[in-house]
mmCIF file of C-alpha atoms in Angstrom:
data_model
loop_
_atom_site.group_PDB
_atom_site.id
_atom_site.type_symbol
_atom_site.label_atom_id
_atom_site.label_comp_id
_atom_site.label_asym_id
_atom_site.label_seq_id
_atom_site.Cartn_x
_atom_site.Cartn_y
_atom_site.Cartn_z
ATOM 1 C CA MET A 1 70.701 -90.582 -33.336
ATOM 2 C CA GLU A 2 71.199 -87.082 -34.317
ATOM 3 C CA SER A 3 68.263 -86.863 -36.900
ATOM 4 C CA ARG A 4 65.970 -88.492 -34.186
ATOM 5 C CA ILE A 5 66.717 -85.365 -31.792
ATOM 6 C CA ASN A 6 66.350 -83.242 -34.569
ATOM 7 C CA TYR A 7 62.861 -84.427 -35.000
ATOM 8 C CA ALA A 8 61.571 -84.149 -31.892
ATOM 9 C CA ILE A 9 62.962 -80.516 -31.504
ATOM 10 C CA VAL A 10 61.063 -79.515 -34.425
ATOM 11 C CA GLY A 11 57.927 -81.302 -33.477
ATOM 12 C CA LEU A 12 57.747 -80.014 -29.786
ATOM 13 C CA PHE A 13 58.322 -76.355 -31.651
ATOM 14 C CA VAL A 14 55.560 -77.125 -34.213
ATOM 15 C CA VAL A 15 53.141 -78.048 -31.074
ATOM 16 C CA VAL A 16 54.149 -74.966 -28.730
ATOM 17 C CA LEU A 17 53.481 -72.831 -31.936
ATOM 18 C CA THR A 18 50.147 -74.439 -32.765
ATOM 19 C CA SER A 19 49.122 -73.765 -29.117
ATOM 20 C CA GLY A 20 50.099 -70.364 -29.080
ATOM 21 C CA LEU A 21 48.246 -69.564 -32.347
ATOM 22 C CA LEU A 22 45.004 -71.479 -30.786
ATOM 23 C CA TRP A 23 44.963 -69.497 -27.727
ATOM 24 C CA PHE A 24 45.835 -66.281 -29.834
ATOM 25 C CA ALA A 25 42.576 -67.149 -31.856
ATOM 26 C CA TYR A 26 40.918 -67.697 -28.857
ATOM 27 C CA TRP A 27 41.948 -64.684 -27.280
ATOM 28 C CA LEU A 28 40.613 -63.011 -30.513
ATOM 29 C CA ALA A 29 37.258 -64.647 -30.506
ATOM 30 C CA SER A 30 36.436 -63.369 -26.788
ATOM 31 C CA ASP A 31 37.232 -59.706 -27.986
ATOM 32 C CA GLY A 32 40.821 -59.621 -26.973
ATOM 33 C CA GLY A 33 40.358 -59.432 -23.188
ATOM 34 C CA GLN A 34 37.121 -58.359 -23.110
ATOM 35 C CA ASP A 35 37.215 -58.141 -19.342
ATOM 36 C CA ASN A 36 39.319 -55.021 -19.622
ATOM 37 C CA TYR A 37 36.510 -53.367 -21.485
ATOM 38 C CA ALA A 38 33.009 -52.041 -21.404
ATOM 39 C CA GLU A 39 30.386 -51.087 -23.916
ATOM 40 C CA TYR A 40 28.592 -48.136 -24.192
ATOM 41 C CA HIS A 41 25.484 -46.899 -26.451
ATOM 42 C CA VAL A 42 25.962 -43.219 -28.259
ATOM 43 C CA TYR A 43 22.645 -41.760 -30.092
ATOM 44 C CA MET A 44 23.851 -39.569 -32.891
ATOM 45 C CA GLN A 45 21.014 -37.289 -34.568
ATOM 46 C CA GLU A 46 23.390 -36.114 -37.317
ATOM 47 C CA SER A 47 25.074 -38.072 -40.270
ATOM 48 C CA VAL A 48 27.748 -40.537 -39.323
ATOM 49 C CA ALA A 49 29.580 -40.099 -42.723
ATOM 50 C CA GLY A 50 33.306 -40.729 -42.593
ATOM 51 C CA LEU A 51 32.939 -42.802 -39.264
ATOM 52 C CA SER A 52 33.397 -46.572 -39.696
ATOM 53 C CA ALA A 53 33.492 -49.738 -37.480
ATOM 54 C CA ASP A 54 36.674 -50.170 -35.637
ATOM 55 C CA ALA A 55 37.299 -46.246 -35.687
ATOM 56 C CA ALA A 56 39.009 -44.840 -32.767
ATOM 57 C CA VAL A 57 37.746 -43.839 -29.442
ATOM 58 C CA LYS A 58 39.527 -41.052 -28.116
ATOM 59 C CA TYR A 59 39.118 -39.030 -24.435
ATOM 60 C CA ARG A 60 40.846 -35.612 -24.929
ATOM 61 C CA GLY A 61 42.803 -36.907 -27.740
ATOM 62 C CA VAL A 62 44.054 -40.404 -25.911
ATOM 63 C CA ASP A 63 43.264 -43.555 -27.677
ATOM 64 C CA VAL A 64 40.535 -45.432 -25.312
ATOM 65 C CA GLY A 65 38.513 -47.704 -27.487
ATOM 66 C CA THR A 66 36.909 -48.304 -30.584
ATOM 67 C CA VAL A 67 33.754 -48.081 -32.625
ATOM 68 C CA LYS A 68 32.165 -51.746 -32.158
ATOM 69 C CA ARG A 69 29.120 -51.266 -34.596
ATOM 70 C CA MET A 70 26.962 -48.852 -36.223
ATOM 71 C CA MET A 71 23.647 -49.131 -37.323
ATOM 72 C CA LEU A 72 20.217 -47.432 -37.170
ATOM 73 C CA ASP A 73 18.536 -47.160 -34.162
ATOM 74 C CA PRO A 74 15.049 -49.674 -34.361
ATOM 75 C CA ASP A 75 12.917 -47.220 -32.163
ATOM 76 C CA ASN A 76 13.950 -44.041 -34.149
ATOM 77 C CA PRO A 77 15.376 -44.540 -37.766
ATOM 78 C CA GLU A 78 16.091 -40.354 -37.439
ATOM 79 C CA GLN A 79 19.219 -40.867 -35.319
ATOM 80 C CA VAL A 80 22.368 -43.881 -35.164
ATOM 81 C CA LEU A 81 23.196 -46.051 -32.655
ATOM 82 C CA LEU A 82 26.764 -46.448 -32.211
ATOM 83 C CA VAL A 83 28.102 -49.468 -30.029
ATOM 84 C CA LEU A 84 31.514 -48.273 -28.159
ATOM 85 C CA ARG A 85 34.179 -50.384 -26.650
ATOM 86 C CA ILE A 86 35.749 -48.039 -24.199
ATOM 87 C CA ARG A 87 38.559 -49.317 -21.472
ATOM 88 C CA ASN A 88 37.508 -49.482 -17.973
ATOM 89 C CA ASP A 89 39.973 -47.190 -16.715
ATOM 90 C CA THR A 90 38.859 -44.338 -18.749
ATOM 91 C CA PRO A 91 36.815 -41.601 -16.622
ATOM 92 C CA VAL A 92 33.402 -41.827 -18.193
ATOM 93 C CA THR A 93 31.178 -39.784 -15.873
ATOM 94 C CA THR A 94 27.466 -38.556 -16.458
ATOM 95 C CA ALA A 95 28.820 -35.115 -17.801
ATOM 96 C CA THR A 96 30.845 -37.187 -20.354
ATOM 97 C CA ARG A 97 29.374 -36.326 -24.046
ATOM 98 C CA ALA A 98 30.599 -37.774 -27.282
ATOM 99 C CA THR A 99 31.140 -36.073 -30.690
ATOM 100 C CA ILE A 100 32.462 -36.819 -34.045
ATOM 101 C CA ARG A 101 35.350 -35.306 -35.317
ATOM 102 C CA PHE A 102 37.516 -35.683 -38.487
ATOM 103 C CA TYR A 103 40.942 -35.917 -39.105
ATOM 104 C CA GLY A 104 42.178 -32.850 -40.984
ATOM 105 C CA VAL A 105 40.825 -32.943 -44.545
ATOM 106 C CA THR A 106 40.786 -36.899 -44.952
ATOM 107 C CA GLY A 107 37.469 -37.178 -44.069
ATOM 108 C CA LEU A 108 38.043 -40.046 -41.708
ATOM 109 C CA GLY A 109 36.135 -39.551 -38.259
ATOM 110 C CA TYR A 110 36.476 -40.604 -35.117
ATOM 111 C CA VAL A 111 34.496 -40.136 -31.876
ATOM 112 C CA GLU A 112 35.865 -37.439 -29.564
ATOM 113 C CA LEU A 113 34.721 -38.110 -25.438
ATOM 114 C CA GLN A 114 34.733 -34.784 -23.214
ATOM 115 C CA GLY A 115 34.212 -34.508 -19.629
ATOM 116 C CA ASN A 116 33.265 -30.888 -18.266
ATOM 117 C CA GLU A 117 32.661 -31.760 -14.235
ATOM 118 C CA ARG A 118 35.761 -33.762 -12.498
ATOM 119 C CA LYS A 119 33.620 -34.107 -9.661
ATOM 120 C CA ALA A 120 30.435 -35.936 -11.603
ATOM 121 C CA PRO A 121 30.134 -39.514 -10.553
ATOM 122 C CA ARG A 122 30.966 -42.200 -12.732
ATOM 123 C CA LEU A 123 28.375 -43.489 -15.599
ATOM 124 C CA LYS A 124 27.160 -46.576 -14.433
ATOM 125 C CA PRO A 125 24.999 -49.521 -16.428
ATOM 126 C CA GLU A 126 21.042 -50.123 -14.800
ATOM 127 C CA PRO A 127 20.472 -53.644 -14.110
ATOM 128 C CA GLY A 128 20.184 -55.478 -17.662
ATOM 129 C CA LYS A 129 20.777 -52.243 -19.642
ATOM 130 C CA ILE A 130 24.119 -50.742 -21.344
ATOM 131 C CA PRO A 131 25.078 -47.319 -20.177
ATOM 132 C CA VAL A 132 24.402 -44.636 -22.690
ATOM 133 C CA ILE A 133 26.992 -41.453 -23.292
ATOM 134 C CA PRO A 134 24.766 -38.483 -24.237
ATOM 135 C CA SER A 135 25.866 -36.816 -27.726
ATOM 136 C CA THR A 136 26.543 -33.516 -28.993
ATOM 137 C CA ALA A 137 26.675 -31.984 -32.551
ATOM 138 C CA SER A 138 30.118 -32.062 -34.353
ATOM 139 C CA THR A 139 31.857 -29.008 -35.236
ATOM 140 C CA MET A 140 31.192 -29.643 -39.144
ATOM 141 C CA THR A 141 27.520 -30.052 -37.886
ATOM 142 C CA ARG A 142 27.364 -26.564 -36.164
ATOM 143 C CA LEU A 143 29.103 -24.858 -38.580
ATOM 144 C CA ASP A 144 26.846 -26.303 -41.605
ATOM 145 C CA GLU A 145 24.061 -24.955 -39.541
ATOM 146 C CA GLY A 146 25.563 -21.616 -38.541
ATOM 147 C CA LEU A 147 26.230 -21.209 -42.223
ATOM 148 C CA THR A 148 22.718 -22.456 -43.239
ATOM 149 C CA GLY A 149 21.020 -20.142 -40.807
ATOM 150 C CA LEU A 150 23.605 -17.373 -42.177
ATOM 151 C CA ALA A 151 22.620 -17.876 -45.553
ATOM 152 C CA ASP A 152 18.873 -17.977 -44.488
ATOM 153 C CA GLN A 153 19.427 -14.075 -43.213
ATOM 154 C CA ALA A 154 21.361 -13.419 -46.333
ATOM 155 C CA ASN A 155 19.027 -14.395 -48.434
ATOM 156 C CA ARG A 156 16.166 -12.832 -46.388
ATOM 157 C CA MET A 157 18.180 -9.475 -46.299
ATOM 158 C CA LEU A 158 18.555 -9.672 -50.028
ATOM 159 C CA THR A 159 14.688 -10.151 -50.565
ATOM 160 C CA ARG A 160 14.246 -6.983 -48.198
ATOM 161 C CA ILE A 161 16.754 -5.010 -50.281
ATOM 162 C CA ASN A 162 15.400 -5.863 -53.440
ATOM 163 C CA LEU A 163 11.870 -4.659 -52.427
ATOM 164 C CA LEU A 164 13.696 -1.577 -50.589
ATOM 165 C CA LEU A 165 15.101 -0.893 -54.033
ATOM 166 C CA SER A 166 12.094 -1.309 -56.320
ATOM 167 C CA ASP A 167 11.271 0.699 -59.410
ATOM 168 C CA GLU A 168 8.105 2.373 -57.130
ATOM 169 C CA ASN A 169 10.454 2.755 -54.130
ATOM 170 C CA LEU A 170 12.807 4.491 -55.867
ATOM 171 C CA GLN A 171 10.684 6.824 -57.720
ATOM 172 C CA ALA A 172 9.085 7.432 -54.281
ATOM 173 C CA PHE A 173 12.855 8.087 -53.151
ATOM 174 C CA SER A 174 13.023 10.577 -55.921
ATOM 175 C CA SER A 175 10.088 12.204 -55.064
ATOM 176 C CA LEU A 176 10.928 12.586 -51.287
ATOM 177 C CA MET A 177 14.504 14.295 -52.217
ATOM 178 C CA GLN A 178 12.966 16.856 -54.533
ATOM 179 C CA GLU A 179 10.309 17.556 -51.523
ATOM 180 C CA ALA A 180 13.229 17.923 -49.396
ATOM 181 C CA ARG A 181 15.031 20.276 -51.509
ATOM 182 C CA ARG A 182 11.782 22.372 -51.893
ATOM 183 C CA LEU A 183 11.622 22.019 -48.054
ATOM 184 C CA ALA A 184 15.311 23.280 -47.484
ATOM 185 C CA ILE A 185 14.710 26.391 -50.098
ATOM 186 C CA HIS A 186 11.199 27.034 -48.066
ATOM 187 C CA LEU A 187 13.146 26.913 -44.865
ATOM 188 C CA ARG A 188 15.812 29.272 -45.849
ATOM 189 C CA GLU A 189 13.224 32.012 -46.905
ATOM 190 C CA GLN A 190 11.529 31.141 -43.431
ATOM 191 C CA THR A 191 14.755 31.610 -41.950
ATOM 192 C CA THR A 192 15.400 35.307 -43.231
ATOM 193 C CA ARG A 193 11.911 36.413 -42.154
ATOM 194 C CA LEU A 194 12.327 34.546 -38.449
ATOM 195 C CA ARG A 195 15.539 36.880 -38.215
ATOM 196 C CA GLU A 196 13.309 39.938 -39.311
ATOM 197 C CA LEU A 197 11.061 39.060 -36.912
ATOM 198 C CA ILE A 198 13.371 38.284 -34.187
ATOM 199 C CA ASP A 199 14.912 41.905 -34.800
ATOM 200 C CA LYS A 200 11.326 43.351 -34.408
ATOM 201 C CA GLY A 201 11.260 41.118 -31.066
ATOM 202 C CA VAL A 202 14.060 42.522 -29.809
ATOM 203 C CA VAL A 203 12.937 46.076 -30.483
ATOM 204 C CA MET A 204 9.600 45.263 -29.197
ATOM 205 C CA GLU A 205 11.234 43.990 -26.060
ATOM 206 C CA GLU A 206 13.193 47.157 -25.681
ATOM 207 C CA GLU A 207 9.568 48.978 -25.679
ATOM 208 C CA VAL A 208 7.959 46.979 -23.417
ATOM 209 C CA ILE A 209 10.937 47.359 -20.917
ATOM 210 C CA GLN A 210 10.518 51.109 -21.445
ATOM 211 C CA ALA A 211 6.916 50.871 -20.926
ATOM 212 C CA PHE A 212 7.253 48.629 -17.967
ATOM 213 C CA ALA A 213 9.521 51.564 -16.383
ATOM 214 C CA THR A 214 7.021 54.356 -17.181
ATOM 215 C CA VAL A 215 4.012 52.118 -15.661
ATOM 216 C CA GLN A 216 6.672 51.164 -12.593
ATOM 217 C CA THR A 217 6.779 55.686 -12.342
ATOM 218 C CA SER A 218 3.045 55.972 -12.701
ATOM 219 C CA ALA A 219 2.738 53.401 -10.211
ATOM 220 C CA ASP A 220 4.597 55.337 -7.481
ATOM 221 C CA THR A 221 2.901 58.672 -8.603
ATOM 222 C CA VAL A 222 -0.525 56.695 -7.674
ATOM 223 C CA GLU A 223 0.682 55.143 -4.494
ATOM 224 C CA SER A 224 1.846 58.715 -3.477
ATOM 225 C CA MET A 225 -1.685 60.216 -4.675
ATOM 226 C CA ALA A 226 -3.460 57.309 -2.530
ATOM 227 C CA ASP A 227 -1.101 58.332 0.298
ATOM 228 C CA THR A 228 -2.259 61.938 0.324
ATOM 229 C CA LEU A 229 -5.744 61.273 -0.369
ATOM 230 C CA ARG A 230 -5.722 58.980 2.568
ATOM 231 C CA SER A 231 -4.536 61.756 4.908
ATOM 232 C CA THR A 232 -6.986 64.014 3.487
ATOM 233 C CA TYR A 233 -9.736 61.817 3.969
ATOM 234 C CA GLY A 234 -8.572 61.084 7.189
ATOM 235 C CA GLU A 235 -8.446 64.563 8.441
ATOM 236 C CA LEU A 236 -11.948 65.371 6.843
ATOM 237 C CA GLY A 237 -13.572 62.154 8.875
ATOM 238 C CA GLN A 238 -12.131 63.757 12.123
ATOM 239 C CA ASP A 239 -13.420 67.367 11.467
ATOM 240 C CA LEU A 240 -16.949 65.797 10.400
ATOM 241 C CA GLN A 241 -16.621 63.700 13.450
ATOM 242 C CA GLN A 242 -16.449 66.764 15.535
ATOM 243 C CA LYS A 243 -18.978 68.933 14.041
ATOM 244 C CA MET A 244 -21.361 66.148 14.150
ATOM 245 C CA GLN A 245 -20.572 65.536 17.694
ATOM 246 C CA ALA A 246 -21.350 69.173 18.151
ATOM 247 C CA GLY A 247 -24.426 69.041 16.035
ATOM 248 C CA PHE A 248 -25.795 65.857 18.421
ATOM 249 C CA GLU A 249 -24.699 67.862 21.629
ATOM 250 C CA ASN A 250 -27.040 70.963 20.457
ATOM 251 C CA LEU A 251 -29.683 68.703 18.939
ATOM 252 C CA GLN A 252 -30.058 67.029 22.497
ATOM 253 C CA GLN A 253 -30.112 70.313 24.557
ATOM 254 C CA LEU A 254 -32.936 71.495 22.150
ATOM 255 C CA LEU A 255 -34.830 68.195 22.533
ATOM 256 C CA GLU A 256 -34.558 68.746 26.248
ATOM 257 C CA GLU A 257 -35.894 72.358 25.748
ATOM 258 C CA LEU A 258 -38.792 71.014 23.847
ATOM 259 C CA SER A 259 -39.776 68.796 26.536
ATOM 260 C CA VAL A 260 -39.711 71.382 29.166
ATOM 261 C CA LEU A 261 -41.944 73.581 26.776
ATOM 262 C CA THR A 262 -44.037 70.664 26.247
ATOM 263 C CA ARG A 263 -44.855 70.416 30.080
ATOM 264 C CA GLU A 264 -45.282 73.643 30.288
ATOM 265 C CA MET A 265 -47.657 73.747 27.287
ATOM 266 C CA GLN A 266 -49.718 70.413 29.128
ATOM 267 C CA ARG A 267 -49.825 72.066 32.691
ATOM 268 C CA SER A 268 -51.534 75.319 31.339
ATOM 269 C CA VAL A 269 -53.826 73.332 29.162
ATOM 270 C CA ARG A 270 -54.891 71.425 32.166
ATOM 271 C CA GLU A 271 -55.478 74.796 34.074
ATOM 272 C CA PHE A 272 -57.243 76.193 31.603
ATOM 273 C CA ASN A 273 -59.728 72.972 31.230
ATOM 274 C CA SER A 274 -60.503 73.617 35.316
ATOM 275 C CA ALA A 275 -61.010 77.426 35.093
ATOM 276 C CA PRO A 276 -61.256 79.069 31.881
ATOM 277 C CA ALA A 277 -62.463 82.263 33.280
ATOM 278 C CA ASP A 278 -58.929 82.524 35.217
ATOM 279 C CA ILE A 279 -57.288 83.276 32.133
ATOM 280 C CA LEU A 280 -59.386 86.555 32.046
ATOM 281 C CA PHE A 281 -60.286 87.639 35.514
ATOM 282 C CA ARG A 282 -57.761 86.139 37.408
ATOM 283 C CA ARG A 283 -54.216 87.185 38.409
ATOM 284 C CA SER A 284 -52.279 84.369 39.831
ATOM 285 C CA SER A 285 -48.266 84.635 40.404
ATOM 286 C CA PRO A 286 -46.683 81.802 39.626
ATOM 287 C CA ARG A 287 -45.707 79.258 42.016
ATOM 288 C CA PRO A 288 -42.759 79.429 44.068
ATOM 289 C CA GLY A 289 -40.129 76.772 43.112
ATOM 290 C CA PRO A 290 -38.443 74.605 45.389
ATOM 291 C CA GLY A 291 -36.532 76.503 48.316
ATOM 292 C CA GLU A 292 -38.632 80.040 47.230
ATOM 293 C CA LYS A 293 -40.818 81.620 49.627
ATOM 294 C CA PRO A 294 -44.312 82.804 48.483
#
């Protein structure tokens, strides 16, 4: 009786264990509760070396999913398509960006999600399409690009330095230095001459100042002479005006006398014409003037 009971317990245990294994296998086959996860696509323009399937997906360092698949983009072989499984409670928004990072110096990579705007809307899939998370270049890629650009600039700089330090340029620079030396010697000589010229200029300036003082004195003298001449010409003009006025008065009186004389001569000529013998034989007294008695 005891052996039958033990077999029944063992059989029940085997059935329960088998059922549990079958349910667990089904759960794994259905991606372990896929309803709690969502798929996203990420297109990488850089190499994904160091990243593998089932690699972790982190949001600010917290595990939020895994990389489900990696493949070349069928539409553009120059980029890699990553299929991510991310928990639904992860705040994936339109501002979220995906980048590849690495664990220390091991070379193993993972996908890091970063969101820069708290108020950005959630990233929702379009009907019949899987939402796409934009990607950004990884730190190593940016560092590699920066070092490549720096190396290019260094090469260009070295090329220019080599051109600058060529034998022809060095010879030209040596000639330029010799010319500069000769120019410095010539400038030193010209400086001495310039100093002498400045000294002469100072003396000349003093002489010019003295000449200006003399000219000022002469100008004062000339102005005084002009005042004297102005007063003399004024007196002479006034005297000449008086004399001319007196001459005009005498001339006017003379003209009046000549007018009277002319009238007398005309009267005498008329009398002579009327009676020429009266001049010899007739005595006549002059006619009385107005108010006189004959």
